[in-house]
Coordinates of C-alpha atoms in Angstrom, one line a residue:
M15 CA -0.3 0.0 -0.1
E16 CA 1.3 3.4 -1.1
T17 CA 2.0 6.2 1.8
N18 CA 1.6 9.7 1.2
S19 CA 5.0 11.3 2.3
N20 CA 3.1 14.9 2.5
S21 CA -0.4 13.6 4.5
A22 CA -1.2 14.6 8.2
S23 CA 0.0 11.1 9.3
S24 CA 3.7 10.9 8.3
K25 CA 6.0 11.3 10.7
P26 CA 8.6 14.4 10.8
S27 CA 12.5 13.1 9.8
A28 CA 15.2 13.1 12.7
S29 CA 16.9 16.1 10.7
S30 CA 13.9 17.8 10.8
L31 CA 12.9 17.5 14.2
R32 CA 17.0 18.5 15.4
W33 CA 16.1 21.6 13.1
R34 CA 13.2 22.4 15.5
I35 CA 15.4 21.7 18.3
L36 CA 17.8 24.7 16.8
S37 CA 14.7 27.1 16.0
R38 CA 12.9 26.4 19.6
A39 CA 15.9 27.7 21.1
V40 CA 16.9 30.3 19.2
L41 CA 13.4 31.8 18.8
H42 CA 12.0 30.4 22.1
R43 CA 8.8 29.8 21.2
A44 CA 6.6 28.0 23.8
K45 CA 5.5 24.4 22.8
N46 CA 2.1 22.5 24.1
P47 CA 4.0 19.5 25.6
E48 CA 1.8 17.2 24.6
D49 CA 1.9 18.0 20.8
E50 CA 3.3 14.8 19.2
S51 CA 6.6 17.0 17.1
Q52 CA 7.3 17.6 20.6
L53 CA 7.6 14.4 21.9
G54 CA 9.3 13.9 18.9
M55 CA 12.4 16.2 19.8
K56 CA 12.8 15.0 23.0
L57 CA 13.2 11.3 21.5
I58 CA 15.5 12.5 18.7
S59 CA 17.5 14.5 21.2
R60 CA 20.7 13.2 23.0
K61 CA 20.7 15.7 25.7
A62 CA 19.1 14.9 28.7
A63 CA 17.4 17.4 31.2
K64 CA 19.8 15.5 34.0
G65 CA 22.1 13.1 33.0
F66 CA 23.2 10.9 35.5
N67 CA 22.0 12.7 37.9
L68 CA 25.5 11.3 39.6
I69 CA 25.9 15.1 41.4
P70 CA 22.3 16.7 42.7
C71 CA 21.6 19.6 41.8
Q72 CA 18.6 22.7 42.6
L73 CA 18.0 25.6 41.2
L74 CA 19.0 28.6 43.8
N75 CA 18.3 31.7 42.0
H76 CA 16.6 32.9 38.3
D77 CA 15.7 36.8 37.3
H78 CA 13.0 36.1 35.1
E79 CA 14.6 38.6 32.8
S80 CA 17.9 37.0 32.5
R81 CA 18.5 33.5 30.5
D82 CA 21.3 32.9 33.3
A83 CA 20.7 31.0 36.7
Q84 CA 22.2 29.9 39.6
F85 CA 22.6 26.3 41.0
C86 CA 23.7 24.4 43.9
Y87 CA 25.7 21.4 43.2
T88 CA 25.6 18.9 45.8
L89 CA 29.1 16.5 46.0
P90 CA 27.9 13.2 47.3
T91 CA 30.9 13.0 49.7
Q92 CA 30.2 13.7 53.5
G93 CA 32.6 16.9 54.0
C94 CA 33.1 18.1 50.6
P95 CA 31.7 21.7 50.3
K96 CA 28.9 23.0 47.7
L97 CA 29.5 25.0 44.4
V98 CA 27.4 27.2 43.3
L99 CA 27.5 27.2 39.3
T100 CA 25.8 30.3 37.4
Q101 CA 24.8 29.0 33.9
R102 CA 22.8 29.4 30.9
L103 CA 18.9 28.0 31.1
N104 CA 18.7 25.4 28.5
N105 CA 17.1 26.6 25.3
N106 CA 18.5 30.2 25.5
A107 CA 20.5 30.5 22.7
D108 CA 20.3 33.5 20.5
L109 CA 21.9 34.7 17.3
T110 CA 24.5 36.7 19.0
D111 CA 25.8 33.6 20.5
F112 CA 26.1 32.0 16.5
E113 CA 28.0 34.9 15.8
I114 CA 30.6 34.8 18.0
C115 CA 30.9 30.9 17.4
N116 CA 31.7 32.4 14.0
R117 CA 33.8 35.1 14.6
H118 CA 35.9 32.9 16.9
N119 CA 35.4 29.4 14.8
I120 CA 34.7 27.5 17.7
D121 CA 30.7 26.0 18.3
N122 CA 28.7 26.9 20.8
T123 CA 28.0 23.3 23.2
G124 CA 29.7 24.5 26.1
I125 CA 26.9 27.5 26.9
V126 CA 23.9 25.3 25.7
C127 CA 23.6 23.2 28.9
Q128 CA 25.2 21.1 31.4
W129 CA 26.2 18.1 29.0
P130 CA 25.9 14.6 30.7
S131 CA 29.9 13.7 30.2
E132 CA 30.6 16.8 32.5
D133 CA 28.6 14.8 35.4
V134 CA 30.2 11.5 34.9
L135 CA 33.3 13.1 34.7
A136 CA 33.1 15.3 38.1
Y137 CA 31.5 12.0 40.0
Y138 CA 34.8 10.5 38.5
C139 CA 37.3 12.5 39.5
L140 CA 35.2 13.2 43.1
A141 CA 35.6 9.2 43.5
H142 CA 39.7 9.2 42.7
A143 CA 40.4 12.4 44.8
D144 CA 43.8 11.1 45.3
M145 CA 45.1 10.6 41.7
F146 CA 45.1 14.9 41.7
R147 CA 46.6 15.4 44.9
S148 CA 49.8 17.9 44.2
K149 CA 49.3 17.6 40.7
R150 CA 48.7 20.6 38.2
V151 CA 45.6 19.4 36.1
I152 CA 44.1 21.0 32.9
E153 CA 40.0 20.8 32.0
L154 CA 39.5 21.0 28.0
G155 CA 36.5 21.9 26.9
S156 CA 34.9 22.4 30.5
G157 CA 31.8 24.2 29.9
Y158 CA 30.5 26.1 33.0
G159 CA 33.7 24.2 34.7
L160 CA 31.8 21.4 37.5
A161 CA 34.8 18.8 36.6
G162 CA 37.1 21.6 37.4
L163 CA 35.7 23.3 40.4
T164 CA 34.9 19.9 42.1
I165 CA 38.9 19.0 41.2
A166 CA 40.3 22.2 43.3
A167 CA 37.7 21.6 46.0
T168 CA 38.0 18.4 46.9
T169 CA 41.3 17.0 45.9
E170 CA 44.3 19.1 47.3
A171 CA 45.6 19.5 43.5
L172 CA 48.3 22.0 43.5
E173 CA 47.1 23.8 40.3
V174 CA 43.6 23.2 38.4
V175 CA 43.0 25.4 34.7
I176 CA 39.4 25.1 33.7
S177 CA 39.5 26.3 30.0
D178 CA 37.5 26.6 26.9
G179 CA 37.7 27.9 23.1
N180 CA 34.6 29.8 23.7
P181 CA 35.2 33.2 25.0
Q182 CA 31.8 33.3 26.4
V183 CA 32.0 29.9 28.4
V184 CA 35.2 31.8 29.8
D185 CA 33.5 34.7 31.4
Y186 CA 31.3 32.0 33.1
I187 CA 34.3 30.1 34.4
L188 CA 35.7 33.2 36.1
H189 CA 32.7 34.2 37.2
N190 CA 32.1 30.4 39.2
I191 CA 35.8 30.6 40.1
N192 CA 35.1 33.3 41.9
T193 CA 32.1 32.8 43.3
N194 CA 33.6 29.3 44.9
S195 CA 37.0 30.1 46.1
G196 CA 36.7 30.1 48.9
A197 CA 36.4 26.2 48.7
F198 CA 39.6 25.8 47.1
G199 CA 42.4 26.3 50.2
E200 CA 45.3 26.1 48.5
T201 CA 44.8 25.0 45.2
R202 CA 45.3 27.8 42.6
V203 CA 42.4 28.0 39.9
K204 CA 42.1 30.0 37.3
P205 CA 40.0 30.3 34.1
M206 CA 41.6 30.3 29.7
K207 CA 40.2 30.5 26.7
L208 CA 42.2 27.6 24.8
H209 CA 41.2 27.0 21.4
W210 CA 41.2 23.7 20.0
N211 CA 43.2 24.4 17.4
E212 CA 46.1 25.9 18.9
K213 CA 49.6 24.9 17.6
E214 CA 51.5 26.5 21.4
V215 CA 50.1 27.7 24.4
S216 CA 52.3 30.1 25.8
N217 CA 53.7 29.2 29.7
L218 CA 51.8 26.0 29.8
S219 CA 53.0 23.6 27.1
H220 CA 54.3 19.9 27.9
N221 CA 53.4 21.4 31.8
F222 CA 50.8 19.5 33.3
D223 CA 50.3 16.0 34.8
I224 CA 46.8 15.8 34.5
I225 CA 44.3 16.8 31.7
E226 CA 40.8 16.4 31.5
F227 CA 38.2 16.8 28.3
H228 CA 35.5 15.2 26.5
K229 CA 36.1 17.2 23.1
D230 CA 38.4 16.1 19.8
L231 CA 41.4 17.7 21.0
A232 CA 44.5 14.7 20.4
Q233 CA 46.9 17.7 19.3
V234 CA 46.6 20.1 22.3
T235 CA 46.4 17.0 24.4
E236 CA 50.3 16.1 22.9
L237 CA 51.4 18.9 23.5
L238 CA 50.2 19.3 27.1
L239 CA 51.3 16.5 28.6
K240 CA 54.5 16.5 30.3
K241 CA 57.2 15.0 28.6
S242 CA 59.3 13.7 31.6
G243 CA 57.7 11.9 34.5
P244 CA 54.1 10.1 34.4
S245 CA 51.3 12.2 33.5
E246 CA 48.0 11.0 31.0
A247 CA 44.7 12.8 29.8
I248 CA 41.4 11.4 30.8
F249 CA 38.4 11.3 28.6
F250 CA 35.6 10.7 28.8
S251 CA 33.0 10.1 25.8
P252 CA 30.3 7.9 24.0
K253 CA 31.6 5.7 20.6
R254 CA 28.9 8.2 18.5
G255 CA 29.1 5.7 15.6
N256 CA 33.0 6.1 14.1
S257 CA 33.9 9.5 15.9
L258 CA 35.5 8.1 19.0
D259 CA 37.2 5.8 16.9
K260 CA 38.7 8.4 14.2
F261 CA 39.7 10.5 17.5
L262 CA 41.7 7.8 19.0
E263 CA 43.3 7.2 15.4
E264 CA 44.6 10.7 15.7
I265 CA 46.0 10.1 19.4
K266 CA 48.0 7.2 17.8
D267 CA 49.2 9.9 15.1
N268 CA 50.4 12.4 17.5
G269 CA 52.6 9.4 19.1
L270 CA 50.7 8.5 22.8
L271 CA 49.2 5.4 23.9
F272 CA 45.5 5.1 24.9
S273 CA 43.2 2.3 26.8
I274 CA 39.5 2.1 27.0
T275 CA 37.3 1.3 30.1
E276 CA 33.6 0.4 29.5
I277 CA 32.7 -0.2 33.5
Y278 CA 34.9 1.9 35.2
D279 CA 31.9 3.1 38.8
T280 CA 29.4 0.5 40.1
E281 CA 27.2 3.5 40.5
I282 CA 27.5 5.0 36.7
W283 CA 27.1 1.6 35.2
N284 CA 23.7 0.6 37.2
R285 CA 22.4 3.8 36.1
H286 CA 23.1 3.1 32.7
Q287 CA 21.3 -0.5 32.3
Q288 CA 18.4 1.2 34.2
F289 CA 18.5 3.7 31.1
M290 CA 18.8 0.8 29.1
N291 CA 15.9 -1.1 30.6
G292 CA 13.3 1.7 29.9
D293 CA 14.0 4.3 32.5
E294 CA 12.0 7.3 30.9
S295 CA 13.8 9.9 32.2
W296 CA 16.1 9.9 29.6
P297 CA 14.1 9.7 26.5
G298 CA 15.9 8.7 23.4
Y299 CA 18.7 6.8 25.6
E300 CA 21.1 4.8 23.5
K301 CA 24.4 3.4 24.5
D302 CA 26.5 4.4 21.6
H303 CA 25.3 8.1 21.5
C304 CA 24.9 8.3 25.7
Y305 CA 27.2 6.1 27.9
P306 CA 30.4 7.7 28.4
L307 CA 33.7 4.9 28.0
L308 CA 36.8 6.2 30.1
I309 CA 39.8 6.9 28.1
R310 CA 43.0 6.9 29.4
I311 CA 45.7 8.3 27.4
T312 CA 49.4 8.3 28.3
R313 CA 52.8 9.2 26.0

């Protein structure tokens, strides 16, 4: 039986749904939550409202005339301070954001939302605080800086640099560092604008013990890792088709070594299994696109 692709009953394609997601974010249009297209957008989007929800978060303050809000993150370890982050509310991009991205040859992923891999990275670092003690640490592509701030507040690291290539995001990072500065003890913490394509990084090349990131930064990783003594990069990413494999090929081409671990934390794995078994708090969850693998990179 033939079907009419233009009929009212036909379902929109995945690509058209993604364009609607972008349109909704830019134009701020209210949608009927019962609308079928709204449901389709929720299913096609890989972004989750709460992600793995490993670090409890609650809204503290929101000026309704602003796109920003303050959120309190309660680190799930006894004696750890709470972190207060100012960040953009979801679905509040505008044309200015895209103009800045074009001007600096960057994307706007760091300002869109707090991504699930950031939650996983922060939780993992909190659970492995000893590996950061007395070390120099840099987070690449950090977004609002949750993981870097968690390290600075809980691990007694020597120095934490929280970086991103988007100057708007770096402004948020600086604000969040200043807001939480009382939690850092003797740890030096600073923001940095670091573009993914930089060939040289003044005063930073081959200086870091630990690099944390969740974006394609193979060349910068080689540039920043210490040449002498132990150093490593910690990378969390889903496979996303063959994109992770391509990144790891770049890692090898830069003369670095890597290992991949699928089950690196019991709690994170259990929550992944819940989503795979139909937990509806993350619509559209798929292992290939949503579950971050742990990649450790060394010389």
